């Protein structure tokens, strides 16, 4: 089970930190990631981290967002800085096989329920 927290409403330029708490998962054995979805649009990959701890970011968030995992606590964080209105979305934590670690949504099979991020200008 994956449970997200940390969403909220902020002004453009501010920061938020999202956290995903997992039960039944050992992060070091899976590919873990954050995705987001705006109503009416397809879900897109934001940042993922493979079982070796290597992060991969979508071009739209590079330099502003950092993904990290704490294997001891079994948490996955997404630090989001310099937020923009276009970052407004429901953010989802996800897990997948360590053998396929990609930003492509289709390869991910376990999802949290999401946490809403709203950025106003």
Coordinates of C-alpha atoms in Angstrom, one line a residue, residues 31-113:
X31 CA 11.5 1.2 -8.9
X32 CA 9.6 4.0 -7.2
X33 CA 8.2 7.2 -8.7
X34 CA 6.0 10.2 -8.7
X35 CA 3.5 11.0 -11.4
X36 CA 0.9 13.7 -11.8
X37 CA -2.4 14.1 -13.6
X38 CA -4.5 17.1 -14.4
X39 CA -8.2 16.4 -15.0
X40 CA -8.9 15.7 -18.6
X41 CA -5.2 15.0 -19.3
X42 CA -3.1 11.8 -19.3
X43 CA -1.0 10.9 -16.3
X44 CA 2.6 11.8 -16.7
X45 CA 5.9 10.9 -15.1
X46 CA 7.5 13.5 -12.9
X47 CA 10.5 11.7 -11.3
X48 CA 11.5 8.1 -10.6
X49 CA 14.3 6.5 -8.7
X50 CA 15.6 3.0 -9.4
X51 CA 16.6 0.3 -7.0
X52 CA 20.2 1.6 -7.1
X53 CA 19.0 5.1 -6.1
X54 CA 19.5 6.7 -9.5
X55 CA 16.9 9.4 -10.2
X56 CA 15.4 10.2 -13.5
X57 CA 13.4 13.5 -14.0
X58 CA 11.0 14.7 -16.6
X59 CA 12.4 17.6 -18.5
X60 CA 9.7 19.9 -17.3
X61 CA 10.8 19.6 -13.7
X62 CA 14.6 19.3 -13.9
X63 CA 16.4 21.7 -11.6
X64 CA 13.3 22.3 -9.5
X65 CA 12.3 18.9 -8.2
X66 CA 14.3 16.3 -6.3
X67 CA 13.2 12.7 -5.6
X68 CA 14.7 10.8 -2.7
X69 CA 14.1 7.6 -0.8
X70 CA 14.7 6.6 2.8
X71 CA 15.0 2.9 2.9
X72 CA 15.1 2.7 6.7
X73 CA 11.8 4.6 7.0
X74 CA 10.4 3.2 3.7
X75 CA 9.4 6.6 2.5
X76 CA 9.7 8.3 -0.9
X77 CA 9.9 12.1 -1.0
X78 CA 9.5 14.7 -3.7
X79 CA 10.9 18.1 -2.9
X80 CA 9.4 20.6 -5.2
X81 CA 10.9 24.1 -5.4
X82 CA 10.1 27.2 -7.5
X83 CA 6.6 25.8 -8.1
X84 CA 4.7 27.1 -11.2
X85 CA 0.9 27.2 -11.8
X86 CA 1.5 24.4 -14.4
X87 CA 2.6 22.1 -11.7
X88 CA -1.0 22.1 -10.4
X89 CA -2.1 18.4 -10.5
X90 CA -2.9 15.4 -8.4
X91 CA 0.4 13.7 -7.6
X92 CA 0.6 10.0 -7.3
X93 CA 3.3 7.7 -5.8
X94 CA 3.9 4.5 -7.7
X95 CA 5.9 1.3 -7.6
X96 CA 7.0 -1.0 -10.4
X97 CA 9.4 -3.9 -11.1
X98 CA 13.0 -3.0 -10.7
X99 CA 13.7 -4.4 -14.2
X100 CA 11.6 -1.8 -15.9
X101 CA 12.2 1.7 -14.5
X102 CA 10.8 4.3 -16.8
X103 CA 8.8 7.5 -16.7
X104 CA 6.3 5.8 -19.1
X105 CA 3.0 5.4 -17.1
X106 CA 2.1 2.1 -18.8
X107 CA 4.8 0.1 -17.0
X108 CA 3.7 1.0 -13.5
X109 CA 1.2 -1.3 -11.7
X110 CA 0.9 -0.1 -8.1
X111 CA -0.5 3.4 -7.2
X112 CA -1.4 5.4 -4.2
X113 CA -4.5 7.5 -4.1

